[in-house]
PDB file of C-alpha atoms in Angstrom:
ATOM      1  CA  MET A   1      -7.189 137.136 111.704  1.00  0.00           C
ATOM      2  CA  GLU A   2      -5.041 137.522 115.213  1.00  0.00           C
ATOM      3  CA  ILE A   3      -6.593 139.921 118.249  1.00  0.00           C
ATOM      4  CA  LEU A   4      -5.047 141.526 120.286  1.00  0.00           C
ATOM      5  CA  ALA A   5      -5.838 141.336 123.914  1.00  0.00           C
ATOM      6  CA  PHE A   6      -5.148 143.267 126.355  1.00  0.00           C
ATOM      7  CA  GLY A   7      -4.521 143.612 129.810  1.00  0.00           C
ATOM      8  CA  VAL A   8      -3.690 139.712 130.289  1.00  0.00           C
ATOM      9  CA  GLN A   9      -2.226 138.608 133.886  1.00  0.00           C
ATOM     10  CA  ALA A  10      -0.528 135.693 133.856  1.00  0.00           C
ATOM     11  CA  ASP A  11      -2.639 132.709 134.728  1.00  0.00           C
ATOM     12  CA  GLU A  12      -5.159 133.604 131.902  1.00  0.00           C
ATOM     13  CA  LYS A  13      -2.575 133.801 129.312  1.00  0.00           C
ATOM     14  CA  PRO A  14      -2.511 130.080 128.122  1.00  0.00           C
ATOM     15  CA  LEU A  15      -6.022 130.179 128.826  1.00  0.00           C
ATOM     16  CA  ILE A  16      -6.554 132.447 126.146  1.00  0.00           C
ATOM     17  CA  GLU A  17      -4.273 131.034 123.958  1.00  0.00           C
ATOM     18  CA  ARG A  18      -5.461 127.375 124.444  1.00  0.00           C
ATOM     19  CA  ALA A  19      -9.373 128.586 123.864  1.00  0.00           C
ATOM     20  CA  PHE A  20      -8.066 131.131 120.336  1.00  0.00           C
ATOM     21  CA  LYS A  21      -6.470 127.944 118.791  1.00  0.00           C
ATOM     22  CA  GLY A  22      -7.435 126.582 116.026  1.00  0.00           C
ATOM     23  CA  HIS A  23      -9.527 129.698 115.778  1.00  0.00           C
ATOM     24  CA  HIS A  24      -7.531 132.862 115.817  1.00  0.00           C
ATOM     25  CA  GLU A  25      -3.821 133.770 116.683  1.00  0.00           C
ATOM     26  CA  VAL A  26      -3.596 136.007 119.511  1.00  0.00           C
ATOM     27  CA  ARG A  27      -1.561 137.952 120.720  1.00  0.00           C
ATOM     28  CA  CYS A  28      -1.905 138.623 124.874  1.00  0.00           C
ATOM     29  CA  LEU A  29       0.099 141.866 126.270  1.00  0.00           C
ATOM     30  CA  ASP A  30       0.255 142.284 129.920  1.00  0.00           C
ATOM     31  CA  VAL A  31      -0.573 146.784 129.754  1.00  0.00           C
ATOM     32  CA  PHE A  32      -3.801 148.089 129.727  1.00  0.00           C
ATOM     33  CA  LEU A  33      -5.995 149.393 126.664  1.00  0.00           C
ATOM     34  CA  ASN A  34      -6.120 153.228 127.784  1.00  0.00           C
ATOM     35  CA  GLU A  35      -5.426 156.182 125.284  1.00  0.00           C
ATOM     36  CA  ASP A  36      -1.186 155.130 125.885  1.00  0.00           C
ATOM     37  CA  THR A  37      -1.705 151.661 124.428  1.00  0.00           C
ATOM     38  CA  ALA A  38      -3.859 152.464 122.323  1.00  0.00           C
ATOM     39  CA  PRO A  39      -1.801 152.878 118.871  1.00  0.00           C
ATOM     40  CA  ILE A  40      -0.411 149.833 119.388  1.00  0.00           C
ATOM     41  CA  ALA A  41      -3.421 148.335 118.313  1.00  0.00           C
ATOM     42  CA  THR A  42      -3.043 149.586 114.871  1.00  0.00           C
ATOM     43  CA  GLY A  43      -3.829 146.712 112.048  1.00  0.00           C
ATOM     44  CA  TYR A  44      -5.253 145.059 114.788  1.00  0.00           C
ATOM     45  CA  GLU A  45      -9.507 144.364 112.995  1.00  0.00           C
ATOM     46  CA  THR A  46     -10.456 142.961 116.667  1.00  0.00           C
ATOM     47  CA  VAL A  47      -8.736 144.272 120.108  1.00  0.00           C
ATOM     48  CA  SER A  48      -9.672 141.544 124.253  1.00  0.00           C
ATOM     49  CA  THR A  49     -10.047 144.473 126.838  1.00  0.00           C
ATOM     50  CA  SER A  50     -10.171 143.195 130.252  1.00  0.00           C
ATOM     51  CA  VAL A  51     -12.284 145.187 132.213  1.00  0.00           C
ATOM     52  CA  ASN A  52      -9.712 147.928 133.559  1.00  0.00           C
ATOM     53  CA  ALA A  53      -9.768 149.320 129.897  1.00  0.00           C
ATOM     54  CA  GLU A  54     -10.668 152.710 129.276  1.00  0.00           C
ATOM     55  CA  LEU A  55     -13.152 152.735 126.303  1.00  0.00           C
ATOM     56  CA  GLY A  56     -13.729 156.480 126.639  1.00  0.00           C
ATOM     57  CA  ALA A  57     -14.097 158.707 123.031  1.00  0.00           C
ATOM     58  CA  ARG A  58     -11.216 159.707 122.172  1.00  0.00           C
ATOM     59  CA  VAL A  59      -9.731 155.548 123.068  1.00  0.00           C
ATOM     60  CA  LEU A  60     -12.015 154.489 120.534  1.00  0.00           C
ATOM     61  CA  GLU A  61     -10.780 156.618 117.562  1.00  0.00           C
ATOM     62  CA  VAL A  62      -7.703 156.278 117.904  1.00  0.00           C
ATOM     63  CA  LEU A  63      -8.749 152.306 117.632  1.00  0.00           C
ATOM     64  CA  ALA A  64     -11.410 153.354 114.807  1.00  0.00           C
ATOM     65  CA  ALA A  65      -8.095 154.695 112.953  1.00  0.00           C
ATOM     66  CA  GLY A  66      -5.925 152.324 113.607  1.00  0.00           C
ATOM     67  CA  GLY A  67      -8.448 149.461 111.132  1.00  0.00           C
ATOM     68  CA  THR A  68     -10.199 148.327 114.966  1.00  0.00           C
ATOM     69  CA  ARG A  69     -13.848 147.241 114.108  1.00  0.00           C
ATOM     70  CA  MET A  70     -14.374 144.888 117.064  1.00  0.00           C
ATOM     71  CA  ILE A  71     -14.199 144.861 121.028  1.00  0.00           C
ATOM     72  CA  ALA A  72     -14.807 141.691 122.517  1.00  0.00           C
ATOM     73  CA  GLN A  73     -14.344 143.168 126.500  1.00  0.00           C
ATOM     74  CA  ARG A  74     -13.632 140.130 129.001  1.00  0.00           C
ATOM     75  CA  SER A  75     -16.500 141.297 131.556  1.00  0.00           C
ATOM     76  CA  THR A  76     -20.099 141.749 132.365  1.00  0.00           C
ATOM     77  CA  GLY A  77     -19.631 145.433 133.259  1.00  0.00           C
ATOM     78  CA  TYR A  78     -19.093 147.788 130.532  1.00  0.00           C
ATOM     79  CA  ASN A  79     -19.197 151.124 132.093  1.00  0.00           C
ATOM     80  CA  ASN A  80     -15.484 151.962 131.188  1.00  0.00           C
ATOM     81  CA  ILE A  81     -17.001 152.169 127.141  1.00  0.00           C
ATOM     82  CA  ASP A  82     -18.136 154.880 125.939  1.00  0.00           C
ATOM     83  CA  LEU A  83     -21.496 152.930 123.491  1.00  0.00           C
ATOM     84  CA  LYS A  84     -21.988 156.163 121.689  1.00  0.00           C
ATOM     85  CA  ALA A  85     -18.796 156.735 120.234  1.00  0.00           C
ATOM     86  CA  ALA A  86     -18.270 153.200 119.524  1.00  0.00           C
ATOM     87  CA  GLU A  87     -21.756 152.959 117.509  1.00  0.00           C
ATOM     88  CA  ARG A  88     -20.672 156.248 115.590  1.00  0.00           C
ATOM     89  CA  LEU A  89     -17.291 154.748 115.069  1.00  0.00           C
ATOM     90  CA  GLY A  90     -18.601 151.845 113.751  1.00  0.00           C
ATOM     91  CA  LEU A  91     -16.909 149.743 115.915  1.00  0.00           C
ATOM     92  CA  THR A  92     -19.116 146.519 117.168  1.00  0.00           C
ATOM     93  CA  VAL A  93     -19.489 145.946 121.250  1.00  0.00           C
ATOM     94  CA  ALA A  94     -19.885 142.662 122.841  1.00  0.00           C
ATOM     95  CA  ARG A  95     -18.893 141.158 126.114  1.00  0.00           C
ATOM     96  CA  VAL A  96     -20.255 138.569 129.054  1.00  0.00           C
ATOM     97  CA  SER A  97     -23.199 138.149 129.373  1.00  0.00           C
ATOM     98  CA  TYR A  98     -23.081 135.448 132.435  1.00  0.00           C
ATOM     99  CA  TYR A  99     -20.170 133.504 134.080  1.00  0.00           C
ATOM    100  CA  SER A 100     -20.400 132.032 137.591  1.00  0.00           C
ATOM    101  CA  PRO A 101     -22.251 133.922 140.368  1.00  0.00           C
ATOM    102  CA  TYR A 102     -20.344 132.023 142.561  1.00  0.00           C
ATOM    103  CA  SER A 103     -16.894 132.786 142.358  1.00  0.00           C
ATOM    104  CA  VAL A 104     -18.102 136.930 142.813  1.00  0.00           C
ATOM    105  CA  ALA A 105     -20.468 135.828 145.928  1.00  0.00           C
ATOM    106  CA  GLU A 106     -18.368 133.187 147.786  1.00  0.00           C
ATOM    107  CA  PHE A 107     -14.593 136.225 147.420  1.00  0.00           C
ATOM    108  CA  ALA A 108     -17.584 138.539 149.235  1.00  0.00           C
ATOM    109  CA  TRP A 109     -18.105 136.224 151.957  1.00  0.00           C
ATOM    110  CA  THR A 110     -14.129 135.909 152.334  1.00  0.00           C
ATOM    111  CA  LEU A 111     -14.271 139.024 152.899  1.00  0.00           C
ATOM    112  CA  ALA A 112     -17.261 139.327 155.590  1.00  0.00           C
ATOM    113  CA  MET A 113     -15.261 136.333 157.367  1.00  0.00           C
ATOM    114  CA  ALA A 114     -12.288 137.983 157.578  1.00  0.00           C
ATOM    115  CA  VAL A 115     -12.996 141.235 158.700  1.00  0.00           C
ATOM    116  CA  ASN A 116     -15.879 139.369 161.046  1.00  0.00           C
ATOM    117  CA  ARG A 117     -12.826 137.148 162.450  1.00  0.00           C
ATOM    118  CA  HIS A 118      -9.839 139.656 162.485  1.00  0.00           C
ATOM    119  CA  VAL A 119      -7.499 137.077 160.173  1.00  0.00           C
ATOM    120  CA  VAL A 120      -5.439 139.428 158.402  1.00  0.00           C
ATOM    121  CA  ARG A 121      -4.517 140.599 161.760  1.00  0.00           C
ATOM    122  CA  ALA A 122      -4.143 137.161 163.538  1.00  0.00           C
ATOM    123  CA  SER A 123      -2.514 135.197 160.118  1.00  0.00           C
ATOM    124  CA  THR A 124       0.105 138.339 161.230  1.00  0.00           C
ATOM    125  CA  ARG A 125       0.749 137.876 165.011  1.00  0.00           C
ATOM    126  CA  THR A 126       1.641 134.322 164.458  1.00  0.00           C
ATOM    127  CA  ARG A 127       3.824 134.481 161.533  1.00  0.00           C
ATOM    128  CA  ASP A 128       6.057 137.258 165.090  1.00  0.00           C
ATOM    129  CA  PHE A 129       4.346 133.881 166.957  1.00  0.00           C
ATOM    130  CA  ASP A 130       2.419 135.943 168.796  1.00  0.00           C
ATOM    131  CA  PHE A 131      -0.562 134.558 169.634  1.00  0.00           C
ATOM    132  CA  ARG A 132      -2.673 136.581 172.501  1.00  0.00           C
ATOM    133  CA  LEU A 133      -6.325 136.460 171.034  1.00  0.00           C
ATOM    134  CA  ASP A 134      -6.961 140.742 172.159  1.00  0.00           C
ATOM    135  CA  GLY A 135      -8.364 141.992 169.200  1.00  0.00           C
ATOM    136  CA  LEU A 136      -9.883 139.080 167.487  1.00  0.00           C
ATOM    137  CA  MET A 137     -13.354 138.798 168.914  1.00  0.00           C
ATOM    138  CA  GLY A 138     -15.646 138.533 166.533  1.00  0.00           C
ATOM    139  CA  ARG A 139     -19.552 137.100 165.798  1.00  0.00           C
ATOM    140  CA  ASP A 140     -21.942 134.540 164.876  1.00  0.00           C
ATOM    141  CA  MET A 141     -23.907 135.193 161.561  1.00  0.00           C
ATOM    142  CA  HIS A 142     -26.254 132.818 162.664  1.00  0.00           C
ATOM    143  CA  GLY A 143     -29.238 134.650 163.205  1.00  0.00           C
ATOM    144  CA  ARG A 144     -27.836 138.246 162.568  1.00  0.00           C
ATOM    145  CA  THR A 145     -29.723 139.972 159.389  1.00  0.00           C
ATOM    146  CA  ALA A 146     -27.673 140.229 155.761  1.00  0.00           C
ATOM    147  CA  GLY A 147     -28.536 143.178 153.750  1.00  0.00           C
ATOM    148  CA  VAL A 148     -28.219 142.537 149.897  1.00  0.00           C
ATOM    149  CA  LEU A 149     -28.623 145.347 147.917  1.00  0.00           C
ATOM    150  CA  GLY A 150     -29.194 143.839 144.205  1.00  0.00           C
ATOM    151  CA  THR A 151     -30.187 140.203 144.374  1.00  0.00           C
ATOM    152  CA  GLY A 152     -29.253 138.785 140.844  1.00  0.00           C
ATOM    153  CA  LYS A 153     -27.011 135.850 139.768  1.00  0.00           C
ATOM    154  CA  ILE A 154     -24.392 136.845 142.402  1.00  0.00           C
ATOM    155  CA  GLY A 155     -27.123 138.284 145.067  1.00  0.00           C
ATOM    156  CA  GLU A 156     -28.647 134.876 145.160  1.00  0.00           C
ATOM    157  CA  ALA A 157     -25.625 132.843 145.316  1.00  0.00           C
ATOM    158  CA  PHE A 158     -24.297 134.867 148.293  1.00  0.00           C
ATOM    159  CA  THR A 159     -28.434 134.807 149.520  1.00  0.00           C
ATOM    160  CA  ARG A 160     -28.144 131.210 149.377  1.00  0.00           C
ATOM    161  CA  ILE A 161     -25.071 131.799 152.016  1.00  0.00           C
ATOM    162  CA  ALA A 162     -26.113 133.063 154.496  1.00  0.00           C
ATOM    163  CA  HIS A 163     -29.263 130.953 154.748  1.00  0.00           C
ATOM    164  CA  GLY A 164     -26.927 128.585 154.977  1.00  0.00           C
ATOM    165  CA  PHE A 165     -25.660 130.239 158.436  1.00  0.00           C
ATOM    166  CA  GLY A 166     -29.381 130.522 159.439  1.00  0.00           C
ATOM    167  CA  MET A 167     -29.035 135.260 158.869  1.00  0.00           C
ATOM    168  CA  ARG A 168     -32.381 136.853 158.186  1.00  0.00           C
ATOM    169  CA  LEU A 169     -31.989 138.107 155.192  1.00  0.00           C
ATOM    170  CA  LEU A 170     -33.356 141.340 154.338  1.00  0.00           C
ATOM    171  CA  GLY A 171     -33.515 142.725 149.670  1.00  0.00           C
ATOM    172  CA  TRP A 172     -33.349 145.272 147.442  1.00  0.00           C
ATOM    173  CA  ASP A 173     -34.036 145.474 144.027  1.00  0.00           C
ATOM    174  CA  VAL A 174     -35.763 146.543 141.203  1.00  0.00           C
ATOM    175  CA  ALA A 175     -37.262 143.530 140.970  1.00  0.00           C
ATOM    176  CA  GLU A 176     -37.609 141.192 143.851  1.00  0.00           C
ATOM    177  CA  ASN A 177     -36.523 137.509 142.670  1.00  0.00           C
ATOM    178  CA  PRO A 178     -38.977 134.689 143.526  1.00  0.00           C
ATOM    179  CA  VAL A 179     -35.407 132.314 144.926  1.00  0.00           C
ATOM    180  CA  CYS A 180     -34.367 134.494 147.016  1.00  0.00           C
ATOM    181  CA  ARG A 181     -38.164 135.258 148.105  1.00  0.00           C
ATOM    182  CA  GLU A 182     -38.095 131.256 148.950  1.00  0.00           C
ATOM    183  CA  LEU A 183     -35.356 130.911 150.976  1.00  0.00           C
ATOM    184  CA  GLY A 184     -37.224 133.334 153.525  1.00  0.00           C
ATOM    185  CA  MET A 185     -36.024 136.915 151.661  1.00  0.00           C
ATOM    186  CA  GLU A 186     -38.194 140.372 152.332  1.00  0.00           C
ATOM    187  CA  TYR A 187     -37.550 142.890 150.484  1.00  0.00           C
ATOM    188  CA  VAL A 188     -37.922 146.315 151.925  1.00  0.00           C
ATOM    189  CA  PRO A 189     -36.988 149.922 151.080  1.00  0.00           C
ATOM    190  CA  LYS A 190     -33.403 150.857 150.859  1.00  0.00           C
ATOM    191  CA  GLU A 191     -33.580 152.743 153.846  1.00  0.00           C
ATOM    192  CA  GLN A 192     -34.563 150.469 156.002  1.00  0.00           C
ATOM    193  CA  LEU A 193     -32.220 147.678 154.870  1.00  0.00           C
ATOM    194  CA  LEU A 194     -29.300 149.619 156.435  1.00  0.00           C
ATOM    195  CA  ALA A 195     -30.478 150.256 159.288  1.00  0.00           C
ATOM    196  CA  GLU A 196     -31.655 147.166 160.239  1.00  0.00           C
ATOM    197  CA  SER A 197     -28.532 144.529 158.494  1.00  0.00           C
ATOM    198  CA  ASP A 198     -25.730 143.495 160.780  1.00  0.00           C
ATOM    199  CA  LEU A 199     -23.899 142.719 156.687  1.00  0.00           C
ATOM    200  CA  ILE A 200     -24.736 144.872 154.140  1.00  0.00           C
ATOM    201  CA  THR A 201     -23.160 143.438 150.303  1.00  0.00           C
ATOM    202  CA  LEU A 202     -23.405 145.114 147.262  1.00  0.00           C
ATOM    203  CA  HIS A 203     -24.067 143.127 144.080  1.00  0.00           C
ATOM    204  CA  VAL A 204     -25.403 145.522 140.951  1.00  0.00           C
ATOM    205  CA  PRO A 205     -24.314 147.490 137.929  1.00  0.00           C
ATOM    206  CA  LEU A 206     -22.124 150.923 137.892  1.00  0.00           C
ATOM    207  CA  MET A 207     -24.872 153.456 136.055  1.00  0.00           C
ATOM    208  CA  PRO A 208     -24.913 156.380 136.584  1.00  0.00           C
ATOM    209  CA  GLU A 209     -28.398 155.836 138.870  1.00  0.00           C
ATOM    210  CA  THR A 210     -26.352 153.619 141.406  1.00  0.00           C
ATOM    211  CA  THR A 211     -22.522 155.964 141.367  1.00  0.00           C
ATOM    212  CA  HIS A 212     -22.103 156.516 145.398  1.00  0.00           C
ATOM    213  CA  LEU A 213     -25.361 154.744 145.972  1.00  0.00           C
ATOM    214  CA  LEU A 214     -23.883 154.450 148.884  1.00  0.00           C
ATOM    215  CA  ASP A 215     -23.095 158.148 149.700  1.00  0.00           C
ATOM    216  CA  ALA A 216     -23.006 159.666 153.032  1.00  0.00           C
ATOM    217  CA  ALA A 217     -26.102 159.791 154.728  1.00  0.00           C
ATOM    218  CA  ALA A 218     -26.544 156.012 153.270  1.00  0.00           C
ATOM    219  CA  LEU A 219     -23.177 155.368 154.457  1.00  0.00           C
ATOM    220  CA  LYS A 220     -24.220 156.945 158.420  1.00  0.00           C
ATOM    221  CA  ALA A 221     -27.562 154.995 158.059  1.00  0.00           C
ATOM    222  CA  MET A 222     -25.792 152.183 159.143  1.00  0.00           C
ATOM    223  CA  LYS A 223     -25.284 150.658 162.466  1.00  0.00           C
ATOM    224  CA  ASP A 224     -22.276 151.774 163.729  1.00  0.00           C
ATOM    225  CA  ASP A 225     -21.418 147.758 163.982  1.00  0.00           C
ATOM    226  CA  ALA A 226     -22.144 147.273 161.082  1.00  0.00           C
ATOM    227  CA  ILE A 227     -19.979 144.642 158.611  1.00  0.00           C
ATOM    228  CA  LEU A 228     -20.036 146.646 154.637  1.00  0.00           C
ATOM    229  CA  VAL A 229     -18.742 144.460 151.637  1.00  0.00           C
ATOM    230  CA  ASN A 230     -18.904 145.790 148.197  1.00  0.00           C
ATOM    231  CA  SER A 231     -17.711 142.366 145.597  1.00  0.00           C
ATOM    232  CA  SER A 232     -19.356 144.620 142.140  1.00  0.00           C
ATOM    233  CA  ARG A 233     -18.123 148.569 141.445  1.00  0.00           C
ATOM    234  CA  GLY A 234     -16.069 151.011 143.745  1.00  0.00           C
ATOM    235  CA  GLY A 235     -18.559 153.644 142.207  1.00  0.00           C
ATOM    236  CA  LEU A 236     -20.921 152.160 144.121  1.00  0.00           C
ATOM    237  CA  ILE A 237     -19.452 153.547 147.572  1.00  0.00           C
ATOM    238  CA  ASP A 238     -18.834 157.008 147.814  1.00  0.00           C
ATOM    239  CA  THR A 239     -15.423 155.931 149.293  1.00  0.00           C
ATOM    240  CA  ALA A 240     -14.372 159.864 150.726  1.00  0.00           C
ATOM    241  CA  ALA A 241     -17.767 159.565 153.028  1.00  0.00           C
ATOM    242  CA  LEU A 242     -16.438 156.163 153.030  1.00  0.00           C
ATOM    243  CA  VAL A 243     -13.380 157.174 154.751  1.00  0.00           C
ATOM    244  CA  ALA A 244     -14.889 160.463 156.679  1.00  0.00           C
ATOM    245  CA  GLU A 245     -17.147 157.609 158.146  1.00  0.00           C
ATOM    246  CA  LEU A 246     -14.157 155.273 159.455  1.00  0.00           C
ATOM    247  CA  ARG A 247     -12.252 158.100 160.832  1.00  0.00           C
ATOM    248  CA  GLU A 248     -15.400 158.285 163.498  1.00  0.00           C
ATOM    249  CA  GLY A 249     -14.833 154.818 164.237  1.00  0.00           C
ATOM    250  CA  ARG A 250     -17.487 152.891 162.790  1.00  0.00           C
ATOM    251  CA  PHE A 251     -18.416 149.245 160.906  1.00  0.00           C
ATOM    252  CA  ALA A 252     -17.130 146.489 162.762  1.00  0.00           C
ATOM    253  CA  GLY A 253     -15.300 145.976 159.342  1.00  0.00           C
ATOM    254  CA  VAL A 254     -14.932 146.940 155.415  1.00  0.00           C
ATOM    255  CA  GLY A 255     -14.306 143.668 152.989  1.00  0.00           C
ATOM    256  CA  LEU A 256     -13.743 145.959 149.705  1.00  0.00           C
ATOM    257  CA  ASP A 257     -12.857 144.121 145.992  1.00  0.00           C
ATOM    258  CA  VAL A 258     -13.498 147.310 143.812  1.00  0.00           C
ATOM    259  CA  TYR A 259     -12.054 151.387 144.222  1.00  0.00           C
ATOM    260  CA  GLU A 260     -13.636 153.656 142.800  1.00  0.00           C
ATOM    261  CA  ALA A 261     -10.346 154.618 141.261  1.00  0.00           C
ATOM    262  CA  GLU A 262      -8.714 151.036 140.819  1.00  0.00           C
ATOM    263  CA  ALA A 263      -8.030 152.407 136.695  1.00  0.00           C
ATOM    264  CA  GLY A 264      -4.200 152.134 136.272  1.00  0.00           C
ATOM    265  CA  LEU A 265      -3.672 150.819 139.862  1.00  0.00           C
ATOM    266  CA  PHE A 266      -5.154 147.480 140.261  1.00  0.00           C
ATOM    267  CA  TYR A 267      -3.272 144.625 137.945  1.00  0.00           C
ATOM    268  CA  VAL A 268      -0.200 146.383 138.821  1.00  0.00           C
ATOM    269  CA  ASP A 269       3.246 145.911 141.218  1.00  0.00           C
ATOM    270  CA  ARG A 270       2.763 149.568 142.276  1.00  0.00           C
ATOM    271  CA  SER A 271       4.661 148.909 145.615  1.00  0.00           C
ATOM    272  CA  LEU A 272       7.894 150.388 144.680  1.00  0.00           C
ATOM    273  CA  GLU A 273       6.353 153.378 144.122  1.00  0.00           C
ATOM    274  CA  ALA A 274       4.586 156.621 146.181  1.00  0.00           C
ATOM    275  CA  ILE A 275       1.074 156.125 146.193  1.00  0.00           C
ATOM    276  CA  GLU A 276      -0.259 159.412 145.104  1.00  0.00           C
ATOM    277  CA  ASP A 277      -3.945 158.401 146.041  1.00  0.00           C
ATOM    278  CA  ASP A 278      -4.364 160.338 149.001  1.00  0.00           C
ATOM    279  CA  THR A 279      -7.699 158.436 149.531  1.00  0.00           C
ATOM    280  CA  LEU A 280      -6.541 154.702 149.196  1.00  0.00           C
ATOM    281  CA  ALA A 281      -3.705 154.948 151.441  1.00  0.00           C
ATOM    282  CA  ARG A 282      -5.628 156.491 154.136  1.00  0.00           C
ATOM    283  CA  LEU A 283      -8.026 153.494 153.140  1.00  0.00           C
ATOM    284  CA  VAL A 284      -5.593 151.125 153.318  1.00  0.00           C
ATOM    285  CA  THR A 285      -4.497 152.258 156.978  1.00  0.00           C
ATOM    286  CA  PHE A 286      -7.624 151.427 159.195  1.00  0.00           C
ATOM    287  CA  PRO A 287      -7.244 147.933 161.037  1.00  0.00           C
ATOM    288  CA  ASN A 288     -11.421 146.773 159.695  1.00  0.00           C
ATOM    289  CA  VAL A 289     -10.612 147.298 156.567  1.00  0.00           C
ATOM    290  CA  LEU A 290      -9.676 144.748 153.612  1.00  0.00           C
ATOM    291  CA  VAL A 291      -9.331 145.377 150.562  1.00  0.00           C
ATOM    292  CA  THR A 292      -7.927 143.353 147.663  1.00  0.00           C
ATOM    293  CA  SER A 293      -7.324 143.749 143.964  1.00  0.00           C
ATOM    294  CA  HIS A 294     -10.680 142.894 142.216  1.00  0.00           C
ATOM    295  CA  GLN A 295      -9.962 139.370 142.037  1.00  0.00           C
ATOM    296  CA  ALA A 296     -13.940 138.030 143.212  1.00  0.00           C
ATOM    297  CA  TYR A 297     -14.210 136.552 140.156  1.00  0.00           C
ATOM    298  CA  TYR A 298     -10.433 135.176 139.464  1.00  0.00           C
ATOM    299  CA  THR A 299     -11.248 131.641 139.659  1.00  0.00           C
ATOM    300  CA  GLU A 300     -10.741 129.180 137.074  1.00  0.00           C
ATOM    301  CA  ASP A 301     -14.213 128.575 136.590  1.00  0.00           C
ATOM    302  CA  ALA A 302     -14.920 132.116 136.127  1.00  0.00           C
ATOM    303  CA  VAL A 303     -12.243 132.387 134.496  1.00  0.00           C
ATOM    304  CA  GLY A 304     -12.076 130.092 132.140  1.00  0.00           C
ATOM    305  CA  GLN A 305     -16.219 130.876 131.141  1.00  0.00           C
ATOM    306  CA  ILE A 306     -15.058 134.472 130.954  1.00  0.00           C
ATOM    307  CA  ILE A 307     -12.971 133.399 128.068  1.00  0.00           C
ATOM    308  CA  ASP A 308     -15.466 130.452 126.170  1.00  0.00           C
ATOM    309  CA  ALA A 309     -17.447 133.250 126.093  1.00  0.00           C
ATOM    310  CA  THR A 310     -15.096 135.573 124.033  1.00  0.00           C
ATOM    311  CA  VAL A 311     -13.472 133.046 121.924  1.00  0.00           C
ATOM    312  CA  ASN A 312     -17.349 132.854 120.760  1.00  0.00           C
ATOM    313  CA  ASN A 313     -18.531 136.584 120.491  1.00  0.00           C
ATOM    314  CA  VAL A 314     -15.758 136.833 118.302  1.00  0.00           C
ATOM    315  CA  LEU A 315     -15.928 133.751 116.372  1.00  0.00           C
ATOM    316  CA  ASP A 316     -20.084 135.982 116.284  1.00  0.00           C
ATOM    317  CA  TYR A 317     -18.752 138.897 115.127  1.00  0.00           C
ATOM    318  CA  LYS A 318     -16.627 136.922 112.236  1.00  0.00           C
ATOM    319  CA  ALA A 319     -19.213 135.462 110.853  1.00  0.00           C
ATOM    320  CA  GLY A 320     -22.427 137.565 111.147  1.00  0.00           C
ATOM    321  CA  ARG A 321     -24.262 136.710 113.868  1.00  0.00           C
ATOM    322  CA  ARG A 322     -25.545 137.833 116.689  1.00  0.00           C
ATOM    323  CA  SER A 323     -25.564 137.076 120.733  1.00  0.00           C
ATOM    324  CA  GLU A 324     -27.256 138.641 123.844  1.00  0.00           C
ATOM    325  CA  ASN A 325     -23.525 139.190 124.460  1.00  0.00           C
ATOM    326  CA  VAL A 326     -23.639 141.952 121.638  1.00  0.00           C
ATOM    327  CA  LEU A 327     -23.441 145.875 123.188  1.00  0.00           C
ATOM    328  CA  VAL A 328     -23.295 147.284 120.045  1.00  0.00           C
ATOM    329  CA  PRO A 329     -23.886 145.366 116.483  1.00  0.00           C
ATOM    330  CA  ARG A 330     -22.202 145.082 113.590  1.00  0.00           C
ATOM    331  CA  SER A 331     -22.942 148.065 111.296  1.00  0.00           C
TER     332      SER A 331
END
């Protein structure tokens, strides 16, 4: 069986080809799966997709009509997949339920420290041999308060690092993490966390209940000099409301690895094109904002685990086995 993999980055391609060697043939494409590219999958029983694939009902119908029977998504999140439509069409869907939480947690801290210590501005200056310190003053993290929204595996890893900095720890989640408790975390209502935290980080999944978890009211409840980091999903923040707050001169720094309208933009070179997304264009102009292109997971360790899990998902499908990664079982 030959597998068609969409949205494969250059660094990923040799890893995917090596992982599938001896099991199945794999054809890697750098284009992302959407309504325009879905016909390419005609004749492929199994398709592997990236986190930015558009797997709504229409795309799934095109895949099913072309003979696809299994979708192996190379990510933990699956808010981009219409699971009800997949079930109706008889498509098996699997994801990667676990990969290194340290990859995302460490990158969230990278963003936090970069905006706190103005690393990008300092680097740009020194390239021009401008060695002034004006405007580069940051703050110690030691003794300040970290608010962690979502204390699962990634939130726990972030909390361990915050504990190492000597920070006061506040958490919010539907279920408390005993490890975070042992590290000294106090679980509080979201409103209290927002009001008291100097650093706020998001580590919750995107679902209807968490969409715009940080809306206009929540953003206004934060400290004027807070640092906000989102390395989870863009839709957790109302970006238009965030831009409005930034225009008022609020927040010491904002680090975003995700953006709610990133599909079709991230992972693609748009440097020679006019960006039609006015919100994103405005967002990147703020001197206290750092935007990266959904790369928090992108380490050798995490990507290797994602690919290995994807291979196992395909092998399980062919063998008729079912694992915790299956979202829609084989009919």
